JSON list of C-alpha atoms in Angstrom, two decimals:
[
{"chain": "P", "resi": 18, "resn": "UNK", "atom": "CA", "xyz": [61.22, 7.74, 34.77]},
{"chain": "P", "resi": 19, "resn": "UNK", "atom": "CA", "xyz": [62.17, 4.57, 33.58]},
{"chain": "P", "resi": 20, "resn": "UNK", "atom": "CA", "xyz": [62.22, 3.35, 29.44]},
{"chain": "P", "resi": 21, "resn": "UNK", "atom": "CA", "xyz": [59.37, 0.71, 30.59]},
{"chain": "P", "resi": 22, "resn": "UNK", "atom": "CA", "xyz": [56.82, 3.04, 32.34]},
{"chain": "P", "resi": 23, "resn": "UNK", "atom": "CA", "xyz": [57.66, 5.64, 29.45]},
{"chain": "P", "resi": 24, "resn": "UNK", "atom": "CA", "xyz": [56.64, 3.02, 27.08]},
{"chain": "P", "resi": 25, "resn": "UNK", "atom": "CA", "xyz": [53.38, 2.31, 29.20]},
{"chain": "P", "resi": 26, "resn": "UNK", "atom": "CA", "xyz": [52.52, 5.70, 29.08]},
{"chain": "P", "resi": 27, "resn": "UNK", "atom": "CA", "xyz": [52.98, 5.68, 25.39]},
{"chain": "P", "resi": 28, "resn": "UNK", "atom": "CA", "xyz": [50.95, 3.15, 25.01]},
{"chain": "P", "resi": 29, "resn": "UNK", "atom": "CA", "xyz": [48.29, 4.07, 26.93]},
{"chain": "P", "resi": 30, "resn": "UNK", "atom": "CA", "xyz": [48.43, 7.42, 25.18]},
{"chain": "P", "resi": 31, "resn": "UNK", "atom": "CA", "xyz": [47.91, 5.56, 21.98]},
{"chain": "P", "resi": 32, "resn": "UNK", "atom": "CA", "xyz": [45.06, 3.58, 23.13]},
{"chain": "P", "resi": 33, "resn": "UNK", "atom": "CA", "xyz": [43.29, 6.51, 24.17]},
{"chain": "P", "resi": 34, "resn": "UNK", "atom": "CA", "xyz": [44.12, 8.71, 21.03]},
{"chain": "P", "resi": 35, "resn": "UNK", "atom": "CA", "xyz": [42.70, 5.11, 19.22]},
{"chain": "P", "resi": 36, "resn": "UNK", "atom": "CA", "xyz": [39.68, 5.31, 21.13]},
{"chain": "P", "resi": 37, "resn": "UNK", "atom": "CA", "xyz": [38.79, 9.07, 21.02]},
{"chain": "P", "resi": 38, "resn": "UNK", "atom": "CA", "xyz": [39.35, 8.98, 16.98]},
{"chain": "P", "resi": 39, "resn": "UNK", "atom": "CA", "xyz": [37.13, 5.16, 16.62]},
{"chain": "P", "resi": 40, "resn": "UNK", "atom": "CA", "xyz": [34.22, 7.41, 18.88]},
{"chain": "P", "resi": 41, "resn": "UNK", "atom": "CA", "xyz": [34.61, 10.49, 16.50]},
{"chain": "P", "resi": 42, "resn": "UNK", "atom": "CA", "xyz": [34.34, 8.37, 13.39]},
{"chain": "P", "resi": 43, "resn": "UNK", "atom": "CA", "xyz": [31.35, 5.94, 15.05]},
{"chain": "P", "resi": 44, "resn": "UNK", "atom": "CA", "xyz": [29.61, 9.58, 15.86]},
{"chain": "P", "resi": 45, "resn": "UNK", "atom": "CA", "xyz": [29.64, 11.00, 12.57]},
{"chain": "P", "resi": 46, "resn": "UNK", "atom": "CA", "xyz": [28.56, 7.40, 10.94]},
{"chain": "P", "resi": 47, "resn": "UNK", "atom": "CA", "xyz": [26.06, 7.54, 13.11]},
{"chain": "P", "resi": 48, "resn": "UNK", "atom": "CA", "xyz": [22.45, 8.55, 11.88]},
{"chain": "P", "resi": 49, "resn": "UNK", "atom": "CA", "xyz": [20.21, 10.64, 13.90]},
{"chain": "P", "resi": 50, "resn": "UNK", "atom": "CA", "xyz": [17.63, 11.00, 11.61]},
{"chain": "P", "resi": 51, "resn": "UNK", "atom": "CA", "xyz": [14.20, 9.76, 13.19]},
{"chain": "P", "resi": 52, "resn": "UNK", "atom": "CA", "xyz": [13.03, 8.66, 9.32]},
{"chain": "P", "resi": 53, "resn": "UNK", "atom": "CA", "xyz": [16.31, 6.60, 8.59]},
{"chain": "P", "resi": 54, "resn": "UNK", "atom": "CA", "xyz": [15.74, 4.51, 12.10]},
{"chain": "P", "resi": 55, "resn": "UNK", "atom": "CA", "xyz": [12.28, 4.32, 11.55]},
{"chain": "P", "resi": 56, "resn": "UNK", "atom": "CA", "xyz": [12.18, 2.85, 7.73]},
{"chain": "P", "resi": 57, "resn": "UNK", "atom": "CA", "xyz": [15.29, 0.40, 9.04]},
{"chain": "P", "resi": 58, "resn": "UNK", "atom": "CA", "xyz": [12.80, -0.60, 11.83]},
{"chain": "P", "resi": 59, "resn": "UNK", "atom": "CA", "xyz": [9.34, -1.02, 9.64]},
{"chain": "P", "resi": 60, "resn": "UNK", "atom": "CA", "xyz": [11.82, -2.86, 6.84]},
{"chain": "P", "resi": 61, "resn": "UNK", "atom": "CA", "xyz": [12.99, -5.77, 9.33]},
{"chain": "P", "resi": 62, "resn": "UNK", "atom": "CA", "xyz": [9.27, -6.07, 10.69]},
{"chain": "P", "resi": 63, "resn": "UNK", "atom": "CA", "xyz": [7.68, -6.97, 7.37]},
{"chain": "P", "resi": 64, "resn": "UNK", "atom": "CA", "xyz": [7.66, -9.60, 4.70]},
{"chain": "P", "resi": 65, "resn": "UNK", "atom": "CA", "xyz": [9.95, -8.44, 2.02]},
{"chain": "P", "resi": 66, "resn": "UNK", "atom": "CA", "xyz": [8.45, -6.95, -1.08]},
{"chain": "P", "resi": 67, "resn": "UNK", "atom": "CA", "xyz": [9.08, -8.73, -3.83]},
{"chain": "P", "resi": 68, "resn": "UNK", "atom": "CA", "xyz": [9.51, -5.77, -7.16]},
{"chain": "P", "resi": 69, "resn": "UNK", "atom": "CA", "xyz": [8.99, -6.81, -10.78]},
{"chain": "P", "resi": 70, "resn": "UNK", "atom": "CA", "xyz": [9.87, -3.77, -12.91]},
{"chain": "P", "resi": 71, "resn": "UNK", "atom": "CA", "xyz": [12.07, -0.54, -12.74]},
{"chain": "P", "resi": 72, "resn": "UNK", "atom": "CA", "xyz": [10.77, 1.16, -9.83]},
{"chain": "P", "resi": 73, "resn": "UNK", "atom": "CA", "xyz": [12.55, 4.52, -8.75]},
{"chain": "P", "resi": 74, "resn": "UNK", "atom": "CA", "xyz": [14.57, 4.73, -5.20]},
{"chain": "P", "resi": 75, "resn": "UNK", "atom": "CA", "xyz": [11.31, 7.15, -4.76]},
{"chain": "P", "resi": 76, "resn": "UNK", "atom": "CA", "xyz": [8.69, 5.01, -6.05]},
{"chain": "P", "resi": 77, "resn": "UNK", "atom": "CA", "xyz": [9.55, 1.94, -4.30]},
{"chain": "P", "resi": 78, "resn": "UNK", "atom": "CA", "xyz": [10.00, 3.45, -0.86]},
{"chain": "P", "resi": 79, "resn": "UNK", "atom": "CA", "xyz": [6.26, 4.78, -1.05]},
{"chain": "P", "resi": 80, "resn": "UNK", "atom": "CA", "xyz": [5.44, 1.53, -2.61]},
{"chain": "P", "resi": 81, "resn": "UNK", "atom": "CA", "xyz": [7.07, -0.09, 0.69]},
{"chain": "P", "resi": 82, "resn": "UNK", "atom": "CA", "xyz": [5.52, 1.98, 3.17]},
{"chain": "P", "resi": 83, "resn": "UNK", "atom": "CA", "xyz": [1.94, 1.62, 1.57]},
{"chain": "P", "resi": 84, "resn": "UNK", "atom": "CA", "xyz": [2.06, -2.07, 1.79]},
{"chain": "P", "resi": 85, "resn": "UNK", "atom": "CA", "xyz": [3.85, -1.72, 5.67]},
{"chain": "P", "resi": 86, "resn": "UNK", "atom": "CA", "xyz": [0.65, 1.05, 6.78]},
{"chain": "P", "resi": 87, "resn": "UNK", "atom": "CA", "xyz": [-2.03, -1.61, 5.04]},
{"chain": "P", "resi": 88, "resn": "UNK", "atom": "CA", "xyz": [-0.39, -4.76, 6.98]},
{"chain": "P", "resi": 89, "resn": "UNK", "atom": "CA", "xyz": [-0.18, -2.70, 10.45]},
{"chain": "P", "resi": 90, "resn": "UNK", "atom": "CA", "xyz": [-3.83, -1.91, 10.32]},
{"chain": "P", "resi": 91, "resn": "UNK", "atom": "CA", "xyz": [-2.55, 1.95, 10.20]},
{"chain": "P", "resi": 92, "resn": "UNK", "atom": "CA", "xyz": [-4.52, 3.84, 8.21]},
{"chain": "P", "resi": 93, "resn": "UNK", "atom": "CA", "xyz": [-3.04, 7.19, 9.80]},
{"chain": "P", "resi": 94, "resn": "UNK", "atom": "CA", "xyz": [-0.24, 6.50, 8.64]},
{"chain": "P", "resi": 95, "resn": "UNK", "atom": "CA", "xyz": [-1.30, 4.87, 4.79]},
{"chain": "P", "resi": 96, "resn": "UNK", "atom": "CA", "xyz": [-3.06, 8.62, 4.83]},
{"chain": "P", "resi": 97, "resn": "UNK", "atom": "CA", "xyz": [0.06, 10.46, 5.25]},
{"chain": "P", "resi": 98, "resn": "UNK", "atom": "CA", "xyz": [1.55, 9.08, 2.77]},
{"chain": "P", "resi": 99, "resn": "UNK", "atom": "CA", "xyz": [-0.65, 10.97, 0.53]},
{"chain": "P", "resi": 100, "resn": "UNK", "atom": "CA", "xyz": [0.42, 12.41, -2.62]},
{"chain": "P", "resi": 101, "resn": "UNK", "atom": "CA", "xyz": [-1.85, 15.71, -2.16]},
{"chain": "P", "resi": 102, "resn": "UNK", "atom": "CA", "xyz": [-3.61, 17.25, 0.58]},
{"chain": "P", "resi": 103, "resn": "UNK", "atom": "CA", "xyz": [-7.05, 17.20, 1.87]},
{"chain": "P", "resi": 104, "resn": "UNK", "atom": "CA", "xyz": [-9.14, 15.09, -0.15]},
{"chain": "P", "resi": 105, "resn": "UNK", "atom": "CA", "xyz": [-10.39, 11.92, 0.38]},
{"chain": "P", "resi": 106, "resn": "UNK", "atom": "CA", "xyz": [-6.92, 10.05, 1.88]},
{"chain": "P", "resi": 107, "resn": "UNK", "atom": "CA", "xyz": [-8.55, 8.93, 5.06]},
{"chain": "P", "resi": 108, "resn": "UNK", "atom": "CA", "xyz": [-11.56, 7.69, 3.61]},
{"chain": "P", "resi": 109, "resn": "UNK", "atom": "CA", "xyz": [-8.94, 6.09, 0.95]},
{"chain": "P", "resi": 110, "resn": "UNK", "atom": "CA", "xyz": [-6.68, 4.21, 3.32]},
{"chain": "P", "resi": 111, "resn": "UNK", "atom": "CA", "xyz": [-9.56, 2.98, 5.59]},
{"chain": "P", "resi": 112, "resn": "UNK", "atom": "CA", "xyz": [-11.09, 1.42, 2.63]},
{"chain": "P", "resi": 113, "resn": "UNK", "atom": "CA", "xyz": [-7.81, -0.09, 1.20]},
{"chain": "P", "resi": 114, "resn": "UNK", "atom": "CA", "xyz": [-7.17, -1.06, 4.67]},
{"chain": "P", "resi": 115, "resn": "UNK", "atom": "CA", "xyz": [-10.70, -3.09, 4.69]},
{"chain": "P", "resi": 116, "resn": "UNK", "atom": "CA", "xyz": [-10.33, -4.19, 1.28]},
{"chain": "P", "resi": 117, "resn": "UNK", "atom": "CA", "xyz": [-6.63, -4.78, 1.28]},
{"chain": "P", "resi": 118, "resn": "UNK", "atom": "CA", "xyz": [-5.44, -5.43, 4.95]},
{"chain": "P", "resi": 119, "resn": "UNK", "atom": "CA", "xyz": [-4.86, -9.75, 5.63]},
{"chain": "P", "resi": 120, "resn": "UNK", "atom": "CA", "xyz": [-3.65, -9.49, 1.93]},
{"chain": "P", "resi": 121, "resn": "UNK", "atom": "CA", "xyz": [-0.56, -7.04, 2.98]},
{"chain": "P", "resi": 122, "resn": "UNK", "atom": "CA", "xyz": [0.33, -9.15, 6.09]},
{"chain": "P", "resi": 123, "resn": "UNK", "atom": "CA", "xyz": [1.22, -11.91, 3.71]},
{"chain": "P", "resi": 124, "resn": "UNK", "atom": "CA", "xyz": [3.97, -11.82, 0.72]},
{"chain": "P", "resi": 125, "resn": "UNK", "atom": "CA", "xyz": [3.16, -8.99, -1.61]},
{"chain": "P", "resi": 126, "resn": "UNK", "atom": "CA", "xyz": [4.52, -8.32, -4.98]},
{"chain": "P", "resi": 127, "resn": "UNK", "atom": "CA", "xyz": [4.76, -4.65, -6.80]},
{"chain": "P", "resi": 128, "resn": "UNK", "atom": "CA", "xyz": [4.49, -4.71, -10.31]},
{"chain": "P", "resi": 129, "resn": "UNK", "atom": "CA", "xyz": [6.52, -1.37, -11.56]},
{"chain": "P", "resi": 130, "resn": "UNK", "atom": "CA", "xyz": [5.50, -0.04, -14.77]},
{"chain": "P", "resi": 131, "resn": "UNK", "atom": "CA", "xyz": [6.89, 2.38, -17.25]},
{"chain": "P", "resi": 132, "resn": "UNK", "atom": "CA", "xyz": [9.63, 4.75, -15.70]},
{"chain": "P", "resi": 133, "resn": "UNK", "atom": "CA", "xyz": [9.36, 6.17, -12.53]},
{"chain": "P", "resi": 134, "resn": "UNK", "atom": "CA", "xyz": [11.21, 9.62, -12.25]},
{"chain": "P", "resi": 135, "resn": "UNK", "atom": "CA", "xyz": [7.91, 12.15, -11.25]},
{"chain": "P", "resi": 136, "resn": "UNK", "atom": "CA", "xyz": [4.89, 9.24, -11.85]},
{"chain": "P", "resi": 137, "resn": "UNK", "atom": "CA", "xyz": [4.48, 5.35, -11.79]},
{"chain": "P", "resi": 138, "resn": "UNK", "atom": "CA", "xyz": [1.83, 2.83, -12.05]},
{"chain": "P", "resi": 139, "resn": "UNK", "atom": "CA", "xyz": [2.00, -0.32, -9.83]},
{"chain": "P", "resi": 140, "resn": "UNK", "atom": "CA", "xyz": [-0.04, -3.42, -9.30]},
{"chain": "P", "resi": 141, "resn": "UNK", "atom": "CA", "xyz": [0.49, -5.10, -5.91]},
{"chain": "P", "resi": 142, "resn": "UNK", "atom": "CA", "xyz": [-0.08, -8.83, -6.25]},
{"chain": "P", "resi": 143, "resn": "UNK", "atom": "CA", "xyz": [-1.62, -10.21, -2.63]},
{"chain": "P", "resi": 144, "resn": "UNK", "atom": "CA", "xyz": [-0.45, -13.83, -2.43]},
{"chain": "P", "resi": 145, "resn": "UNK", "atom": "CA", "xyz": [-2.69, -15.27, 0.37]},
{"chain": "P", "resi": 146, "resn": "UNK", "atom": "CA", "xyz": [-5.75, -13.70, -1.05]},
{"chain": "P", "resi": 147, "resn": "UNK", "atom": "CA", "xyz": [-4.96, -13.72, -4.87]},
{"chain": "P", "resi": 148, "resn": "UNK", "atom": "CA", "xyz": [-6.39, -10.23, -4.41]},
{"chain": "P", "resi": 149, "resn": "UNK", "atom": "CA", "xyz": [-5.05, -7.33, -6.55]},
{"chain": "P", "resi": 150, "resn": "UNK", "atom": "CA", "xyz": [-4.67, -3.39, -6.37]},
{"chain": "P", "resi": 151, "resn": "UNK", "atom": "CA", "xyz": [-3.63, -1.15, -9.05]},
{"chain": "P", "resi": 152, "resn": "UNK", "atom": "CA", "xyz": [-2.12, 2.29, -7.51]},
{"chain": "P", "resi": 153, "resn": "UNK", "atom": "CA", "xyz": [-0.36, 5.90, -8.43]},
{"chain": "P", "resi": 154, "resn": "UNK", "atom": "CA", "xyz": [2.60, 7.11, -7.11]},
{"chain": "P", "resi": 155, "resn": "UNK", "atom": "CA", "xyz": [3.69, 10.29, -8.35]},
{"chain": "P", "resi": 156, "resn": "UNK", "atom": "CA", "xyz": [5.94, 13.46, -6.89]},
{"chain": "P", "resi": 157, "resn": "UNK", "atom": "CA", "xyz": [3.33, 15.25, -4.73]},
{"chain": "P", "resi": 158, "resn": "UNK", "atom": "CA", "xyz": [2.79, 18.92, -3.72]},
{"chain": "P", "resi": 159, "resn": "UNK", "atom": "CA", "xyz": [5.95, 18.59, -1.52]},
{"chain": "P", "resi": 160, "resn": "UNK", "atom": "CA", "xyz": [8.07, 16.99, -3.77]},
{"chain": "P", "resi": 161, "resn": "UNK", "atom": "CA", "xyz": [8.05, 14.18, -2.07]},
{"chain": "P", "resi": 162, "resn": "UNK", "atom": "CA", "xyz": [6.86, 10.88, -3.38]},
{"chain": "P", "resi": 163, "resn": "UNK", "atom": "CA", "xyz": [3.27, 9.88, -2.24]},
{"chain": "P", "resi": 164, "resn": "UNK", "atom": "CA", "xyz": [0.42, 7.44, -3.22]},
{"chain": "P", "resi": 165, "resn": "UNK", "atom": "CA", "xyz": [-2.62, 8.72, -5.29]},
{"chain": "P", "resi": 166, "resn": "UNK", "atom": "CA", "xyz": [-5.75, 7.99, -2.36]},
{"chain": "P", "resi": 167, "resn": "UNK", "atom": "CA", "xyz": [-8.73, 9.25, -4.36]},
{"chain": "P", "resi": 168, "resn": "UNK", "atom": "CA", "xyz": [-11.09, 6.70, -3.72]},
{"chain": "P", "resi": 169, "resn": "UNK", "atom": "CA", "xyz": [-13.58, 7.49, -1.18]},
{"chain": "P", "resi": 170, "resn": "UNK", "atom": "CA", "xyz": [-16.36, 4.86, -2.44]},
{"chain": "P", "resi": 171, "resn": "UNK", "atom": "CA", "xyz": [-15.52, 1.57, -1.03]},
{"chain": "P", "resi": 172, "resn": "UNK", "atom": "CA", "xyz": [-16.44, -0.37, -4.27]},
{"chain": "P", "resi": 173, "resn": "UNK", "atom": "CA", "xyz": [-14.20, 1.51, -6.44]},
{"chain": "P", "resi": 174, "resn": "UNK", "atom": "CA", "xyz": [-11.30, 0.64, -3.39]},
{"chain": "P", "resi": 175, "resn": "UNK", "atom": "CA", "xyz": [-11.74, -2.97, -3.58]},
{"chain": "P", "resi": 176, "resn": "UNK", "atom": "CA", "xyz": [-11.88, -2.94, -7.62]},
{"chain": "P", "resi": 177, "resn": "UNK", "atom": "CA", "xyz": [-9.30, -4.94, -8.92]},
{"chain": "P", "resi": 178, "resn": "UNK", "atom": "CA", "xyz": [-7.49, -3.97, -12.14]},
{"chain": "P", "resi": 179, "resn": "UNK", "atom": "CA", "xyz": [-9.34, -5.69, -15.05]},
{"chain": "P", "resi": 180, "resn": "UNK", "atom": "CA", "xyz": [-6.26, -5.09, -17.39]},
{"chain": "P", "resi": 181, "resn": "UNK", "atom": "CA", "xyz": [-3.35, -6.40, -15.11]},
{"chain": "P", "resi": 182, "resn": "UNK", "atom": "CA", "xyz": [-2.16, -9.54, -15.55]},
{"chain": "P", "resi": 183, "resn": "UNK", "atom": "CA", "xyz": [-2.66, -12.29, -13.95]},
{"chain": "P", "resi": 184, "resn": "UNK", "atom": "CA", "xyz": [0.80, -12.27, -12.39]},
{"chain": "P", "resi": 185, "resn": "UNK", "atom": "CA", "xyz": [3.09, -10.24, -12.24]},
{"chain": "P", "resi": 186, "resn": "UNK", "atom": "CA", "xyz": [5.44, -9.03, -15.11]},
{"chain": "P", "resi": 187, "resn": "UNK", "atom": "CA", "xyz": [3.34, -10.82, -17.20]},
{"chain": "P", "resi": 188, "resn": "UNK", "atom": "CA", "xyz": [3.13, -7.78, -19.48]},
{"chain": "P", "resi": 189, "resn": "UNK", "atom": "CA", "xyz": [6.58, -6.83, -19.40]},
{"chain": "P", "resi": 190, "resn": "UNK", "atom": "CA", "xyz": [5.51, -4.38, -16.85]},
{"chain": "P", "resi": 191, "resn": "UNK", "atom": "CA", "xyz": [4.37, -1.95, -19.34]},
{"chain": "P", "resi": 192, "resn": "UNK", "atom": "CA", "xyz": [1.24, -0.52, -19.28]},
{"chain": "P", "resi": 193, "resn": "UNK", "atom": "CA", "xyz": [-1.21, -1.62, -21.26]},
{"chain": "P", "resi": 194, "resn": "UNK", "atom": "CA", "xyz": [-1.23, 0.50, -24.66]},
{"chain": "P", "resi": 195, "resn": "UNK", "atom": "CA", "xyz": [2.36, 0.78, -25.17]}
]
């Protein structure tokens, strides 16, 4: 064998090592978890959520996901994301969905307030209906965070929070009291 077809083979040894190793490291980069693709997905379909306030990586996800499920129309899904079980979550999200729906397709802002590591109060600020919607989100049965849907009667859905602000932050995202 000659010194240029041993270098070829060299070569094309090293290529394929290169190749191999770039597939090895793409495959263990890669995520196959359903709920990583799916939040990805609903995050480049939406308006971006504008946040006043110190939400937690837990807080503001649910946050996110309530305002995606009341934009889609989903109420299935706004349900799910309940912090308990049973109760009145689908009665909850179809109301908010009613009450709250054109307002979530449009830019939305979260108001955060007080710390956020097991339970947080949040207004969300409706821009093209100057509508707004006071909400809990709090570490549920599962330890996962959730949204507080207790609010079966469709007047007390569509209530808007008499002591929030006008806009947001406009308290120093505190809650009111403290």
């Amino acid at each position: 064998m000659g010194t240029a077809e041993a270098t070829r083979r060299t070569a094309g040894r090293r290529a394929l090592a290169l190749a191999l190793l770039l597939g090895a490291v793409a495959t263990g980069c890669a995520s196959d978890d359903r709920t990583a693709v799916d939040y990805q997905g609903d995050y480049s379909a939406h308006e971006p959520l504008r946040v006043v306030g110190y939400p937690s990586r837990g807080s503001l996800e649910v946050v996110q996901k309530t305002v995606w499920s009341l934009a889609d129309g989903d109420a299935d899904a706004l349900a799910g994301l309940a912090a308990e079980d049973g109760g009145p979550a689908g009665a909850t999200a179809r109301n908010w969905l009613a009450a709250f729906g054109k307002g979530a397709g449009g830019k939305v802002t979260a108001d955060f307030y007080d710390e956020g590591s097991t339970r947080q109060v949040v207004v969300l600020y409706f821009e093209e209906t100057g509508q707004k919607k006071d909400l809990e989100v709090r570490i549920g049965e599962d330890d996962a965070w959730g949204v507080t849907l207790a609010e079966a009667d469709p007047a007390e859905a569509r209530k808007q929070p008499a002591w929030a602000p006008a806009t947001p932050g406009a308290t120093g995202s505190r809650s009111p009291g403290n």
